[in-house]
Amino acid sequence: MVQSDVLAGMALSCELAVGTAEEEAEDDAPARGAALEAFGESEETRALLGRLRAVHGERRAREVAEERFRVIMDKYQEQPHLLDPHLEWMMNLLLDIVQDRTSPGALVHLAFKFLYIITKVRGYKIFLRLFPHEVADVQPVLDMISDQNPTDHETWETRYMLLLWLSMTCLIPFDLSRLDGNLGTQAGQAQMPIMDRILQIAESYLLVSDKARDAAAVLVSKFITRPDVKQRKMAGFLDWSLSTLARASFHTIDGVIAMDGTLQALAQIFKHGKREDCLPYATVVLQCLDSCRLPESNQTLLRKLGVKLVQRLGLTFLKPKVAAWRYQRGSRSLAANLQLCTPAQSEQNLPVATSDGDEDYDIPEGVESVIEQLLGGLKDRDTVVRWSAAKGIGRMAGRLPRELADDVVGSVLDCLSFQETDKAWHGGCLALAELGRRGLLLPSRLPEVVAVILRAVTYEEKRGACSVGANVRDAACYVCWAFARAYDPQELAPFVAAIASALVIASVFDRNVNCRRAASAAFQENVGRQGTFPHGIDIVTTADYFAVGNTANCFLTIRAIRELSAKALHRLAPQAPEYFATHVLPALLLMTLSPDLHTRHGAILACAEVTYALYKLAAQRDRPVTDYLDEKMVQGLRQIHQQLSDRHLYRGLGGELMRQSVCVLIENLSLSRMPFKGDPVIDGWQWLIDDTLRSLHLVSSRSRQQIKDTAVSALAAVCSEYYQKEPRETSPAIQEVLIPRYLVELQSPEEMVRCGFASALGALPGFLLRGRLRQVLDGLSAVTRTLKDVAFAEARRDSLRAIARICQTVGVKAEAVPDEALCRQNVAQVYTTLLGCMGDYTTDSRGDVGAWVREAAMTSLMDLTLLLARTQPALIEAHVCEQVMCCVAQQASEKIDRFRAHAAHVFLTLLHFDSSPVPHVPHRGELEALLPRSVVATVNWNAPSQAFPRITQLLGLPTYRYHVLLGLAVSVGGLTESTVRHSTQSLFEYMKGIQQDPQALGSFSGTLLQVFEDNLLNDRVSVSLLKMLDQMLANGCFDIFTREENHPFCVKLLALCKEEIKKSKDIQKLRSSIAVLCGMVQFCGDVRRKVLLQLMLLLCHPFPVIRKATASQVYEMVLTYSGVLSADVLDEVLTVLSDTAWDAELPVVRGQRNRLCDLLGVPRPQLVPKVMPVPTSLVCHRPLIFHSSWVTYVFRHSVLVTFLPLGHYLTPTNI
């Protein structure tokens, strides 16, 4: 991939940085308004830096300040230049802290950390200039860096910034020896000269493992190249560097670190040093570098630094000059390029190619070695190395004589041969772009270069199951972009058509988003710089950088690229039908037998799409498709299936693609009305469709749905075209064979087989279904029934969809026979089947798979009801319509967002149907007032905050209350935070509105209890319902009932709770019931005593976690409801509840529980074992001791008697 700094320039009017969008799903909305205009956090940053002295001592405050500063700075990563006006005052504030001798060490380190954050965003080269670099700064900075610990990994930012600061102080224009002063002894030790100290520090930090190594390389480049230092220290430092390289090995971590720092330092020296100073050492350094064998290293950074140093050595060998022979374009005005130039104007911009005037000097021997290594770098396995080598080739060629530079160009072109790998092609393209934009690629080379680049634009190399070459195509687009800026329009004129065509095809049809964007940017650059591209502005406007980022937009105005390419051919065929019929289609037919799976797949799809496109053209003139296709083409299309079958290509790993593509071919050939009626090929097609549906369970899950859909579509097309004898009549033989075979497959033990054949039955045309409708509906209805041992939710879903589709196909005739159409006799059966699936809550490892069935049932109910409303509204009975609306309302109040939204859509469609109102909708007037069409159209039913406030309004309508409350119970007691919060708030808002209406509250509570009773021991509902009841009791929703002793609501609720948790081992259910029981204590009368007794029983539950939860909840209950206990026992009760270890052994816990019973005035529960009948001779003489949930007692005569579970108590009320 071409580096982002290269592609950033590939634009006409704005920066076009290549993103990292995924290749398959790129919804690329251009963020054109995201650019910042100024540093908007100036005041906040100033305040933040001013508070550093106050916050550095507190860890939390320090981390908050540091994180906030990072967030502010990171905001400007893309536009760091906006910080430039503010860099100086930020640096001054931080350096004031550093230079203050009273500043603690932690504060100094924090200041340097902030300095590093700024440097990271803006870059050290810009920030470096702002450091103070007076003579007085040298010694303090040197002392500070000397005091640092190189092994302290917490303070590496301090060392990094100090080394950069020290490198800046090295630029003072005085001999460093003058700063030594008196080097006499102090305390018996001699002082080291400053020059030696700096060199020692630099050498030591070149070998560290943190980022200070990079700053040390910068320090070396500034220090060693000083006039006074290079005379005394350069040779010694280079000796040290070469010996370090010789000793180090890239096979060890320490060796890699040492080589990295040394190579960085050498590259910086040969970059910034004067040629005459570095030339004496260049040969030795090159020889040492060769001996290191860096190309063999697996460290990308070392190879990149090696290439970087090699090119600097090469530039040192050659004299710095601008090649007189280079190509010079002249004027590069965009405005001038976009105007039509006159011949006189074009003559002024002819390229200049003069002979060399100073080519009489000898080329040093090392240059050949350098060029060879750079050419090798073009083939490196890593992009950064190839990019560095390409830049080195460009720089070196600019200093070579014309003949030698042309040899280099020839060597680069050798990289772009099909004997080379994709890495060599990529590196060669990068090098050509560098040579071109520097004017070193003369026009005489353009024919050869353009031919190679056009091949590179479409380069692709197969590697097993995948392919490579996207980076090559991207780099080839970069070459085209560079040529647009480098050459005069007259030079590129012969190649404009080829380049423009290649770039347009790449920008529209390349499957890689980065390549499409690169091609679009290169085309845009050529339109602006060259002004000769045909239809340039129109194409740039349509296929701009952002438009080509969307894959589907490129190919069609993408599941798989080949499928969309075939659809693109479908759209192109009308532009040149004869060409497609005589050239494109024959070529595609040859490719259908290719040994390459993907080529075969794409060719078959393309044949299908092109044939159908030609048919539609012929149909516009009332002509058959054979007007375009000769007999050879027709036979070629006919034989595709048989040829694939004979080669067994429907089997194995590629069978999925072949089945899918041939099914598409069958569908399109059938739609194209190919003359195959009565032909044996139809039997072959039918076999393939049936075998595909029968083998769906063997297909990979990611392809299963697509293959099923294509097979079903193919079946529908074949039946409609080839199985119809007369209009709307079928052959009895086909009907008698096909439908019974499909009905048998509906009983398959494989779920996917059931799905496939259910969908196939739903796709059959009406003439095949007539006379067999009852049999088909019975078969599909049997599939929709839930089985205990199998889930098969997908089969039920597809059967429901098939039933709805069949109803649409056969139509409605009120007085028809059940085998012919939907009529009075079978409509009730269809409704019963669909409504029965509305209660499907099947779950498996995937979760609530029953939701798929409910969704399909809702859609089918809507389609069926609207069909009847349009044609025979009298067939919709009142009780059926009520069931439909209530069941859909329940789904609209449940917890899964997507299905809730779908249910709301169905409900509102039935309510507001325009064509013919659905009859018998309960409370239609109230519903239209509560959910007016104008309001609900803007509601996002996926959002709980918008959906629940509206759906809870249905609680006021008696017909809907039960079902809405049932759905709300699941939502309020659910797990999703937003759903729970908004559903609870909406429910409480409704409850608040009926608090002063005893009749409404009584009706609501009765419905609530009915929901509870109907769903006893149904954990899906009951656990959530208990959670909802807990919240309602805690929020005082039933306060009006607490004033009446033994209110029927509380009595019934207590009975239901006891029944729900009886013998239950569900921890969640037991916890929820404890909370409800504690909330019921607020009711007065004898019911309170029974509730407390139930809680006391739970205090001795076999599960310790339940005992602890009960004690905790009772403790909170006693504090919350003050009237439950008298003040004289309150403290003692709280003490017992809080001090008792409720997870201790049951005998210990039971004693404390009994004490609580006495304090609360509740009878102590008594254990009552239910003894099995035993002979009278076996008498128990020892007391019963219960230690576990099942009790075993040993009698004197060694007889074991097993009692019922522990927890069956005898109380005074049931003695």
PDB file of C-alpha atoms in Angstrom, residues 746 748-752 754-755 781-800 837 839-854:
ATOM      1  CA  LEU A 746     -41.242 -31.272   4.879  1.00  0.00           C
ATOM      2  CA  SER A 748     -37.176 -34.406   6.956  1.00  0.00           C
ATOM      3  CA  PRO A 749     -35.151 -34.731  10.182  1.00  0.00           C
ATOM      4  CA  GLU A 750     -32.889 -31.936   8.866  1.00  0.00           C
ATOM      5  CA  GLU A 751     -34.169 -28.449   9.637  1.00  0.00           C
ATOM      6  CA  MET A 752     -32.550 -26.814   6.609  1.00  0.00           C
ATOM      7  CA  ARG A 754     -37.574 -28.385   5.757  1.00  0.00           C
ATOM      8  CA  CYS A 755     -36.720 -24.686   5.281  1.00  0.00           C
ATOM      9  CA  SER A 781     -49.191 -26.095   9.092  1.00  0.00           C
ATOM     10  CA  ALA A 782     -47.755 -29.328  10.461  1.00  0.00           C
ATOM     11  CA  VAL A 783     -44.244 -27.862  10.184  1.00  0.00           C
ATOM     12  CA  THR A 784     -45.261 -24.794  12.225  1.00  0.00           C
ATOM     13  CA  ARG A 785     -46.207 -26.849  15.260  1.00  0.00           C
ATOM     14  CA  THR A 786     -43.665 -26.725  18.064  1.00  0.00           C
ATOM     15  CA  LEU A 787     -42.070 -30.045  18.968  1.00  0.00           C
ATOM     16  CA  LYS A 788     -40.734 -30.782  22.428  1.00  0.00           C
ATOM     17  CA  ASP A 789     -37.551 -32.512  21.333  1.00  0.00           C
ATOM     18  CA  VAL A 790     -36.511 -30.198  18.485  1.00  0.00           C
ATOM     19  CA  ALA A 791     -36.488 -26.436  18.013  1.00  0.00           C
ATOM     20  CA  PHE A 792     -36.607 -26.075  14.187  1.00  0.00           C
ATOM     21  CA  ALA A 793     -37.480 -22.389  14.551  1.00  0.00           C
ATOM     22  CA  GLU A 794     -36.158 -21.533  11.092  1.00  0.00           C
ATOM     23  CA  ALA A 795     -38.342 -24.211   9.499  1.00  0.00           C
ATOM     24  CA  ARG A 796     -41.418 -22.789  11.223  1.00  0.00           C
ATOM     25  CA  ARG A 797     -40.453 -19.282  10.122  1.00  0.00           C
ATOM     26  CA  ASP A 798     -40.094 -20.294   6.481  1.00  0.00           C
ATOM     27  CA  SER A 799     -43.344 -22.282   6.598  1.00  0.00           C
ATOM     28  CA  LEU A 800     -45.224 -19.228   7.845  1.00  0.00           C
ATOM     29  CA  CYS A 837     -47.074 -19.194  16.243  1.00  0.00           C
ATOM     30  CA  GLY A 839     -46.708 -17.602  21.258  1.00  0.00           C
ATOM     31  CA  ASP A 840     -43.495 -19.256  20.056  1.00  0.00           C
ATOM     32  CA  TYR A 841     -40.764 -18.409  22.577  1.00  0.00           C
ATOM     33  CA  THR A 842     -38.389 -21.239  21.736  1.00  0.00           C
ATOM     34  CA  THR A 843     -34.813 -20.691  22.903  1.00  0.00           C
ATOM     35  CA  ASP A 844     -31.587 -22.465  22.130  1.00  0.00           C
ATOM     36  CA  SER A 845     -27.869 -21.651  22.236  1.00  0.00           C
ATOM     37  CA  ARG A 846     -28.517 -18.730  19.862  1.00  0.00           C
ATOM     38  CA  GLY A 847     -31.039 -17.138  22.217  1.00  0.00           C
ATOM     39  CA  ASP A 848     -34.696 -16.365  21.540  1.00  0.00           C
ATOM     40  CA  VAL A 849     -34.986 -18.054  18.137  1.00  0.00           C
ATOM     41  CA  GLY A 850     -38.745 -18.058  18.560  1.00  0.00           C
ATOM     42  CA  ALA A 851     -38.599 -14.336  17.789  1.00  0.00           C
ATOM     43  CA  TRP A 852     -37.936 -15.232  14.135  1.00  0.00           C
ATOM     44  CA  VAL A 853     -41.151 -17.254  14.137  1.00  0.00           C
ATOM     45  CA  ARG A 854     -43.151 -14.490  15.824  1.00  0.00           C
TER      46      ARG A 854
END
